[in-house]
Amino acid sequence: MAPTFYHRWPEPVTEKSGSMVQSQCWGWKCLSFGLILVVLGLLVPLIIFAVRANSKACKEGLLAEQECRTVTRLLELQLAQTRQDLVGAMGEAATCNQTVVNLSTSLEMEKARGLEHLTRREELQREVEKLKEKLQKASEEAERLRKEKEAWSKQGETSFGSSSKLLSPLMVPVCLFLGLTALLA
């Protein structure tokens, strides 16, 4: 079944309805007065806020805040760049430290090698001194033998003189052989 719409016709104004109209008017007046008070209550703080927001101190504060933000951004960029530079410098320092360690190790090895060469040189000098002494003794022995040979040859023994003449050419190679053997030992 379809809904039925009922329409009421306006009632004629009577005493009873007149008081209702008056009470409704008075309600509208109260409501409008309340709305005006609310609007004024909101409008007054809004005006005060607008005046303060547009004041010179507020504008200067806003400019100062913007400058601070700009300076802060620049400082953050500089800090980031400085951190990158620091990381690079630390990498270079690590490389330098490693190079120093390597060079120190090489220097210690060279010092050890130098000391080894120095001790070997001293050993060789002692050997050369010993060989010089042996050579000196061999030269003295050869000189003594030569003097003995001359002494024997003055006495005139031909058999011993002929054998000593054979020994004389052999004596030099024997002495050289003994000297070289001692040198190589």
PDB file of C-alpha atoms in Angstrom:
ATOM      1  CA  MET A   1       0.000   0.000   0.000  1.00  0.00           C
ATOM      2  CA  ALA A   2       1.287   3.420  -0.886  1.00  0.00           C
ATOM      3  CA  PRO A   3       1.967   5.985   1.828  1.00  0.00           C
ATOM      4  CA  THR A   4      -0.506   8.719   2.229  1.00  0.00           C
ATOM      5  CA  PHE A   5       0.726  12.265   2.563  1.00  0.00           C
ATOM      6  CA  TYR A   6      -1.238  14.504   4.785  1.00  0.00           C
ATOM      7  CA  HIS A   7      -1.033  18.172   4.396  1.00  0.00           C
ATOM      8  CA  ARG A   8      -2.100  20.578   7.054  1.00  0.00           C
ATOM      9  CA  TRP A   9      -3.526  23.844   6.111  1.00  0.00           C
ATOM     10  CA  PRO A  10      -2.376  26.835   8.022  1.00  0.00           C
ATOM     11  CA  GLU A  11      -4.592  27.565  10.875  1.00  0.00           C
ATOM     12  CA  PRO A  12      -6.017  30.965  11.201  1.00  0.00           C
ATOM     13  CA  VAL A  13      -4.334  33.163  13.721  1.00  0.00           C
ATOM     14  CA  THR A  14      -6.154  33.060  16.918  1.00  0.00           C
ATOM     15  CA  GLU A  15      -5.242  34.148  20.363  1.00  0.00           C
ATOM     16  CA  LYS A  16      -3.626  30.888  21.049  1.00  0.00           C
ATOM     17  CA  SER A  17      -1.614  30.847  17.881  1.00  0.00           C
ATOM     18  CA  GLY A  18      -0.615  34.524  18.318  1.00  0.00           C
ATOM     19  CA  SER A  19       1.094  33.727  21.559  1.00  0.00           C
ATOM     20  CA  MET A  20       2.834  30.890  19.833  1.00  0.00           C
ATOM     21  CA  VAL A  21       4.058  33.188  17.136  1.00  0.00           C
ATOM     22  CA  GLN A  22       5.265  35.593  19.745  1.00  0.00           C
ATOM     23  CA  SER A  23       7.075  32.826  21.621  1.00  0.00           C
ATOM     24  CA  GLN A  24       8.609  31.612  18.379  1.00  0.00           C
ATOM     25  CA  CYS A  25       9.715  35.170  17.559  1.00  0.00           C
ATOM     26  CA  TRP A  26      11.161  35.571  20.942  1.00  0.00           C
ATOM     27  CA  GLY A  27      13.039  32.245  20.488  1.00  0.00           C
ATOM     28  CA  TRP A  28      14.412  33.461  17.164  1.00  0.00           C
ATOM     29  CA  LYS A  29      15.493  36.683  18.770  1.00  0.00           C
ATOM     30  CA  CYS A  30      17.263  34.815  21.542  1.00  0.00           C
ATOM     31  CA  LEU A  31      18.876  32.496  19.041  1.00  0.00           C
ATOM     32  CA  SER A  32      20.036  35.357  16.815  1.00  0.00           C
ATOM     33  CA  PHE A  33      21.272  37.292  19.846  1.00  0.00           C
ATOM     34  CA  GLY A  34      23.190  34.216  21.006  1.00  0.00           C
ATOM     35  CA  LEU A  35      24.688  33.781  17.533  1.00  0.00           C
ATOM     36  CA  ILE A  36      25.700  37.445  17.470  1.00  0.00           C
ATOM     37  CA  LEU A  37      27.382  37.000  20.858  1.00  0.00           C
ATOM     38  CA  VAL A  38      29.202  33.881  19.641  1.00  0.00           C
ATOM     39  CA  VAL A  39      30.291  35.639  16.449  1.00  0.00           C
ATOM     40  CA  LEU A  40      31.467  38.646  18.449  1.00  0.00           C
ATOM     41  CA  GLY A  41      33.176  36.305  20.922  1.00  0.00           C
ATOM     42  CA  LEU A  42      35.066  34.667  18.058  1.00  0.00           C
ATOM     43  CA  LEU A  43      35.589  37.854  16.079  1.00  0.00           C
ATOM     44  CA  VAL A  44      37.256  39.793  18.918  1.00  0.00           C
ATOM     45  CA  PRO A  45      40.041  37.207  19.482  1.00  0.00           C
ATOM     46  CA  LEU A  46      40.431  36.884  15.709  1.00  0.00           C
ATOM     47  CA  ILE A  47      40.956  40.633  15.398  1.00  0.00           C
ATOM     48  CA  ILE A  48      43.408  40.615  18.311  1.00  0.00           C
ATOM     49  CA  PHE A  49      45.269  37.713  16.696  1.00  0.00           C
ATOM     50  CA  ALA A  50      45.341  39.459  13.299  1.00  0.00           C
ATOM     51  CA  VAL A  51      46.670  42.657  14.885  1.00  0.00           C
ATOM     52  CA  ARG A  52      49.375  40.781  16.746  1.00  0.00           C
ATOM     53  CA  ALA A  53      50.246  38.624  13.731  1.00  0.00           C
ATOM     54  CA  ASN A  54      50.695  41.711  11.576  1.00  0.00           C
ATOM     55  CA  SER A  55      52.627  43.605  14.216  1.00  0.00           C
ATOM     56  CA  LYS A  56      56.210  44.726  13.597  1.00  0.00           C
ATOM     57  CA  ALA A  57      57.623  42.446  16.314  1.00  0.00           C
ATOM     58  CA  CYS A  58      55.877  39.418  14.847  1.00  0.00           C
ATOM     59  CA  LYS A  59      57.149  40.189  11.350  1.00  0.00           C
ATOM     60  CA  GLU A  60      60.670  40.699  12.673  1.00  0.00           C
ATOM     61  CA  GLY A  61      60.417  37.422  14.564  1.00  0.00           C
ATOM     62  CA  LEU A  62      59.277  35.664  11.401  1.00  0.00           C
ATOM     63  CA  LEU A  63      62.196  37.135   9.447  1.00  0.00           C
ATOM     64  CA  ALA A  64      64.584  36.125  12.228  1.00  0.00           C
ATOM     65  CA  GLU A  65      63.188  32.598  12.168  1.00  0.00           C
ATOM     66  CA  GLN A  66      63.622  32.399   8.381  1.00  0.00           C
ATOM     67  CA  GLU A  67      67.205  33.667   8.690  1.00  0.00           C
ATOM     68  CA  CYS A  68      67.878  31.093  11.404  1.00  0.00           C
ATOM     69  CA  ARG A  69      66.516  28.335   9.172  1.00  0.00           C
ATOM     70  CA  THR A  70      68.677  29.540   6.271  1.00  0.00           C
ATOM     71  CA  VAL A  71      71.772  29.705   8.463  1.00  0.00           C
ATOM     72  CA  THR A  72      70.927  26.303   9.935  1.00  0.00           C
ATOM     73  CA  ARG A  73      70.655  24.782   6.446  1.00  0.00           C
ATOM     74  CA  LEU A  74      74.002  26.318   5.461  1.00  0.00           C
ATOM     75  CA  LEU A  75      75.620  25.049   8.638  1.00  0.00           C
ATOM     76  CA  GLU A  76      74.176  21.577   8.050  1.00  0.00           C
ATOM     77  CA  LEU A  77      75.626  21.598   4.516  1.00  0.00           C
ATOM     78  CA  GLN A  78      78.995  22.724   5.855  1.00  0.00           C
ATOM     79  CA  LEU A  79      78.844  20.055   8.537  1.00  0.00           C
ATOM     80  CA  ALA A  80      78.080  17.381   5.935  1.00  0.00           C
ATOM     81  CA  GLN A  81      80.979  18.607   3.783  1.00  0.00           C
ATOM     82  CA  THR A  82      83.267  18.679   6.810  1.00  0.00           C
ATOM     83  CA  ARG A  83      82.259  15.122   7.694  1.00  0.00           C
ATOM     84  CA  GLN A  84      83.058  13.996   4.162  1.00  0.00           C
ATOM     85  CA  ASP A  85      86.406  15.765   4.337  1.00  0.00           C
ATOM     86  CA  LEU A  86      87.055  14.164   7.712  1.00  0.00           C
ATOM     87  CA  VAL A  87      86.302  10.703   6.341  1.00  0.00           C
ATOM     88  CA  GLY A  88      88.666  11.384   3.433  1.00  0.00           C
ATOM     89  CA  ALA A  89      91.356  12.690   5.776  1.00  0.00           C
ATOM     90  CA  MET A  90      90.959   9.651   8.010  1.00  0.00           C
ATOM     91  CA  GLY A  91      91.383   7.410   4.977  1.00  0.00           C
ATOM     92  CA  GLU A  92      94.527   9.287   3.975  1.00  0.00           C
ATOM     93  CA  ALA A  93      95.804   9.109   7.552  1.00  0.00           C
ATOM     94  CA  ALA A  94      95.252   5.346   7.585  1.00  0.00           C
ATOM     95  CA  THR A  95      97.153   5.062   4.298  1.00  0.00           C
ATOM     96  CA  CYS A  96      99.960   7.221   5.690  1.00  0.00           C
ATOM     97  CA  ASN A  97     100.096   5.137   8.867  1.00  0.00           C
ATOM     98  CA  GLN A  98     100.317   1.953   6.827  1.00  0.00           C
ATOM     99  CA  THR A  99     103.079   3.495   4.718  1.00  0.00           C
ATOM    100  CA  VAL A 100     104.957   4.493   7.873  1.00  0.00           C
ATOM    101  CA  VAL A 101     104.642   0.956   9.222  1.00  0.00           C
ATOM    102  CA  ASN A 102     105.890  -0.463   5.918  1.00  0.00           C
ATOM    103  CA  LEU A 103     108.783   1.984   5.793  1.00  0.00           C
ATOM    104  CA  SER A 104     109.679   1.271   9.423  1.00  0.00           C
ATOM    105  CA  THR A 105     109.712  -2.441   8.691  1.00  0.00           C
ATOM    106  CA  SER A 106     111.879  -1.870   5.621  1.00  0.00           C
ATOM    107  CA  LEU A 107     114.210   0.346   7.630  1.00  0.00           C
ATOM    108  CA  GLU A 108     114.571  -2.294  10.338  1.00  0.00           C
ATOM    109  CA  MET A 109     115.322  -4.908   7.684  1.00  0.00           C
ATOM    110  CA  GLU A 110     117.917  -2.630   6.083  1.00  0.00           C
ATOM    111  CA  LYS A 111     119.501  -1.954   9.499  1.00  0.00           C
ATOM    112  CA  ALA A 112     119.674  -5.677  10.155  1.00  0.00           C
ATOM    113  CA  ARG A 113     121.167  -6.251   6.707  1.00  0.00           C
ATOM    114  CA  GLY A 114     123.641  -3.422   7.305  1.00  0.00           C
ATOM    115  CA  LEU A 115     124.694  -4.924  10.650  1.00  0.00           C
ATOM    116  CA  GLU A 116     125.050  -8.295   8.966  1.00  0.00           C
ATOM    117  CA  HIS A 117     127.239  -6.760   6.256  1.00  0.00           C
ATOM    118  CA  LEU A 118     129.252  -4.941   8.908  1.00  0.00           C
ATOM    119  CA  THR A 119     129.891  -8.117  10.886  1.00  0.00           C
ATOM    120  CA  ARG A 120     130.747  -9.986   7.683  1.00  0.00           C
ATOM    121  CA  ARG A 121     133.139  -7.180   6.720  1.00  0.00           C
ATOM    122  CA  GLU A 122     134.795  -7.340  10.133  1.00  0.00           C
ATOM    123  CA  GLU A 123     135.132 -11.119   9.787  1.00  0.00           C
ATOM    124  CA  LEU A 124     136.657 -10.686   6.339  1.00  0.00           C
ATOM    125  CA  GLN A 125     139.059  -8.029   7.670  1.00  0.00           C
ATOM    126  CA  ARG A 126     140.178 -10.402  10.421  1.00  0.00           C
ATOM    127  CA  GLU A 127     140.671 -13.114   7.801  1.00  0.00           C
ATOM    128  CA  VAL A 128     142.660 -10.708   5.633  1.00  0.00           C
ATOM    129  CA  GLU A 129     144.828  -9.819   8.663  1.00  0.00           C
ATOM    130  CA  LYS A 130     145.410 -13.513   9.349  1.00  0.00           C
ATOM    131  CA  LEU A 131     146.273 -14.084   5.698  1.00  0.00           C
ATOM    132  CA  LYS A 132     148.617 -11.100   5.743  1.00  0.00           C
ATOM    133  CA  GLU A 133     150.327 -12.565   8.788  1.00  0.00           C
ATOM    134  CA  LYS A 134     150.576 -15.949   7.041  1.00  0.00           C
ATOM    135  CA  LEU A 135     151.901 -14.247   3.930  1.00  0.00           C
ATOM    136  CA  GLN A 136     154.386 -12.307   6.020  1.00  0.00           C
ATOM    137  CA  LYS A 137     155.506 -15.544   7.708  1.00  0.00           C
ATOM    138  CA  ALA A 138     155.707 -17.265   4.320  1.00  0.00           C
ATOM    139  CA  SER A 139     157.747 -14.336   2.950  1.00  0.00           C
ATOM    140  CA  GLU A 140     160.033 -14.476   5.967  1.00  0.00           C
ATOM    141  CA  GLU A 141     160.353 -18.237   5.527  1.00  0.00           C
ATOM    142  CA  ALA A 142     161.099 -17.751   1.827  1.00  0.00           C
ATOM    143  CA  GLU A 143     163.683 -15.081   2.706  1.00  0.00           C
ATOM    144  CA  ARG A 144     165.225 -17.354   5.311  1.00  0.00           C
ATOM    145  CA  LEU A 145     165.327 -20.217   2.827  1.00  0.00           C
ATOM    146  CA  ARG A 146     166.869 -17.941   0.220  1.00  0.00           C
ATOM    147  CA  LYS A 147     169.556 -16.866   2.695  1.00  0.00           C
ATOM    148  CA  GLU A 148     170.203 -20.487   3.604  1.00  0.00           C
ATOM    149  CA  LYS A 149     170.488 -21.322  -0.061  1.00  0.00           C
ATOM    150  CA  GLU A 150     173.006 -18.582  -0.583  1.00  0.00           C
ATOM    151  CA  ALA A 151     174.899 -19.789   2.440  1.00  0.00           C
ATOM    152  CA  TRP A 152     174.952 -23.328   1.091  1.00  0.00           C
ATOM    153  CA  SER A 153     175.928 -22.215  -2.336  1.00  0.00           C
ATOM    154  CA  LYS A 154     178.890 -20.292  -0.898  1.00  0.00           C
ATOM    155  CA  GLN A 155     180.087 -23.469   0.737  1.00  0.00           C
ATOM    156  CA  GLY A 156     180.197 -24.979  -2.686  1.00  0.00           C
ATOM    157  CA  GLU A 157     178.168 -28.072  -2.450  1.00  0.00           C
ATOM    158  CA  THR A 158     177.057 -28.838  -5.902  1.00  0.00           C
ATOM    159  CA  SER A 159     174.684 -31.680  -5.175  1.00  0.00           C
ATOM    160  CA  PHE A 160     172.744 -29.700  -2.612  1.00  0.00           C
ATOM    161  CA  GLY A 161     173.000 -26.572  -4.750  1.00  0.00           C
ATOM    162  CA  SER A 162     171.510 -28.300  -7.751  1.00  0.00           C
ATOM    163  CA  SER A 163     168.604 -29.626  -5.681  1.00  0.00           C
ATOM    164  CA  SER A 164     167.999 -26.238  -4.085  1.00  0.00           C
ATOM    165  CA  LYS A 165     167.917 -24.689  -7.531  1.00  0.00           C
ATOM    166  CA  LEU A 166     165.092 -27.087  -8.321  1.00  0.00           C
ATOM    167  CA  LEU A 167     163.269 -26.161  -5.105  1.00  0.00           C
ATOM    168  CA  SER A 168     163.493 -22.427  -5.703  1.00  0.00           C
ATOM    169  CA  PRO A 169     161.192 -22.328  -8.759  1.00  0.00           C
ATOM    170  CA  LEU A 170     158.758 -24.662  -6.950  1.00  0.00           C
ATOM    171  CA  MET A 171     158.746 -22.620  -3.773  1.00  0.00           C
ATOM    172  CA  VAL A 172     156.787 -19.654  -5.230  1.00  0.00           C
ATOM    173  CA  PRO A 173     153.820 -21.719  -6.523  1.00  0.00           C
ATOM    174  CA  VAL A 174     153.720 -23.700  -3.255  1.00  0.00           C
ATOM    175  CA  CYS A 175     153.557 -20.481  -1.217  1.00  0.00           C
ATOM    176  CA  LEU A 176     150.851 -19.109  -3.497  1.00  0.00           C
ATOM    177  CA  PHE A 177     148.887 -22.341  -3.211  1.00  0.00           C
ATOM    178  CA  LEU A 178     149.142 -22.283   0.590  1.00  0.00           C
ATOM    179  CA  GLY A 179     148.047 -18.607   0.650  1.00  0.00           C
ATOM    180  CA  LEU A 180     145.028 -19.215  -1.594  1.00  0.00           C
ATOM    181  CA  THR A 181     144.037 -22.318   0.391  1.00  0.00           C
ATOM    182  CA  ALA A 182     144.122 -20.313   3.598  1.00  0.00           C
ATOM    183  CA  LEU A 183     142.129 -17.517   1.934  1.00  0.00           C
ATOM    184  CA  LEU A 184     139.396 -19.863   0.812  1.00  0.00           C
ATOM    185  CA  ALA A 185     139.133 -21.619   4.161  1.00  0.00           C
TER     186      ALA A 185
END
